[in-house]
């Protein structure tokens, strides 16, 4: 691997960190890494790998929207509840940096569900379901990122002539 490719791999690793700690747009960073490689290679292979990466990226984003959202709708968790949960996460993220992001979302989901249902158990159930959906979302995003990184590594190590 050339030094530029190692830097691109480090850039992609930063994207993976951005997925786990949702501070950076992690999956987009990984895709940009693939674009950077295509730009440095200036070859058909580089652009084909980037095009395939963009397709896998689009599929991953579509799955992020479809699968967790479907689970939430089936369980009766409203979209407005999720929006309020995200807003609570953002507000608490400013009030209590970093930790507030992780506390605000479940707290917002719980409070909105409790206000709607007046049943603590059901509100806790909605909160657990929302947290599982977030976890599933992260897993889908990680799987997509690792697929993009694998395409880059195979292309850089195996398919690129020395």
XYZ file of C-alpha atoms in Angstrom:
162
model
C 0.000 0.000 0.000
C 1.221 3.456 -0.886
C 1.309 6.294 1.688
C -1.720 7.987 0.080
C -3.711 4.768 0.372
C -2.744 4.408 4.030
C -3.953 7.968 4.674
C -7.222 7.169 2.908
C -7.605 4.054 5.057
C -7.041 6.159 8.203
C -9.631 8.632 6.905
C -12.086 5.755 6.442
C -11.315 4.507 9.969
C -12.243 7.968 11.266
C -15.541 7.483 9.441
C -16.116 4.212 11.309
C -15.494 6.025 14.603
C -18.052 8.604 13.461
C -20.610 5.825 13.075
C -20.098 4.465 16.571
C -19.905 7.920 18.175
C -22.458 9.896 16.175
C -20.506 13.131 16.074
C -19.357 12.890 12.459
C -21.236 11.686 9.373
C -19.300 8.421 9.440
C -20.663 6.553 6.449
C -20.361 9.629 4.246
C -16.722 10.020 5.346
C -16.022 6.426 4.285
C -17.614 7.099 0.885
C -15.545 10.281 0.499
C -12.465 8.155 1.208
C -13.410 5.980 -1.745
C -13.810 9.107 -3.877
C -10.385 10.343 -2.744
C -8.862 7.045 -3.863
C -10.582 7.279 -7.251
C -9.241 10.811 -7.658
C -5.692 9.772 -6.759
C -5.779 6.669 -8.996
C -7.250 8.402 -12.053
C -7.993 4.962 -13.473
C -11.013 3.042 -14.647
C -10.653 0.725 -11.653
C -10.742 3.652 -9.220
C -13.923 5.041 -10.727
C -15.595 1.633 -10.947
C -14.797 1.028 -7.272
C -16.187 4.460 -6.390
C -19.366 3.841 -8.421
C -19.879 0.478 -6.709
C -19.178 2.133 -3.355
C -21.790 4.792 -4.085
C -24.332 2.069 -4.920
C -23.565 0.147 -1.714
C -23.756 3.442 0.208
C -27.200 4.190 -1.268
C -28.389 0.675 -0.427
C -27.106 1.026 3.140
C -28.850 4.371 3.599
C -32.090 2.923 2.210
C -31.862 -0.030 4.607
C -31.240 2.360 7.511
C -34.513 4.083 6.762
C -36.549 1.000 5.920
C -35.719 -1.670 8.482
C -35.640 0.167 11.849
C -38.543 2.403 10.837
C -40.658 -0.592 9.905
C -40.047 -2.189 13.309
C -41.036 1.052 15.026
C -44.242 1.479 13.010
C -45.294 -2.119 13.654
C -44.883 -1.560 17.385
C -46.971 1.613 17.288
C -44.202 4.142 17.959
C -45.117 7.322 16.124
C -42.697 9.279 13.961
C -43.418 12.389 16.009
C -42.217 10.531 19.114
C -38.902 9.810 17.400
C -38.560 13.408 16.222
C -39.094 14.682 19.767
C -36.555 12.113 21.002
C -33.979 13.445 18.539
C -34.744 17.041 19.556
C -34.287 16.110 23.225
C -30.961 14.492 22.324
C -29.804 17.658 20.564
C -30.872 19.932 23.421
C -29.291 17.731 26.080
C -26.220 17.393 23.847
C -25.652 21.125 24.283
C -26.573 21.173 27.974
C -24.446 18.125 28.847
C -21.851 17.785 26.051
C -21.463 14.291 24.516
C -23.332 12.425 27.296
C -26.491 14.452 26.680
C -26.807 13.050 23.167
C -27.013 9.533 24.528
C -29.334 10.409 27.423
C -31.637 12.782 25.562
C -32.970 10.393 22.956
C -34.262 7.641 25.269
C -35.440 10.212 27.812
C -37.408 12.077 25.136
C -38.942 8.853 23.796
C -39.912 7.763 27.298
C -41.473 11.105 28.279
C -43.474 11.475 25.060
C -44.673 7.857 25.205
C -45.593 8.272 28.867
C -47.545 11.444 28.112
C -49.426 9.707 25.280
C -50.169 6.364 26.911
C -50.135 7.211 30.641
C -48.635 3.742 31.076
C -45.055 3.485 32.323
C -44.604 -0.088 31.047
C -45.735 0.783 27.553
C -43.525 3.886 27.566
C -40.552 1.767 28.644
C -41.399 -0.726 25.894
C -41.412 2.045 23.283
C -38.111 3.327 24.658
C -36.495 -0.115 24.478
C -37.803 -0.579 20.959
C -36.427 2.800 19.893
C -33.024 1.951 21.369
C -33.020 -1.407 19.558
C -33.894 0.386 16.328
C -30.992 2.794 16.868
C -28.696 -0.169 17.508
C -29.913 -1.874 14.338
C -29.371 1.358 12.439
C -25.774 1.525 13.689
C -25.187 -2.124 12.728
C -26.499 -1.508 9.210
C -24.289 1.568 8.901
C -21.234 -0.332 10.172
C -21.863 -3.232 7.787
C -22.136 -0.777 4.908
C -18.938 1.017 5.952
C -17.024 -2.254 6.257
C -18.246 -3.293 2.794
C -16.957 0.011 1.363
C -13.628 -0.382 3.162
C -13.306 -3.987 1.975
C -13.872 -2.891 -1.635
C -11.187 -0.235 -1.224
C -8.659 -2.591 0.398
C -9.175 -5.367 -2.155
C -8.866 -2.856 -4.984
C -5.791 -1.159 -3.527
C -3.960 -4.359 -2.554
C -5.046 -6.954 -5.087
C -6.365 -5.298 -8.211
C -4.019 -2.312 -8.533
C -0.840 -3.122 -10.449
C 2.356 -2.414 -8.483
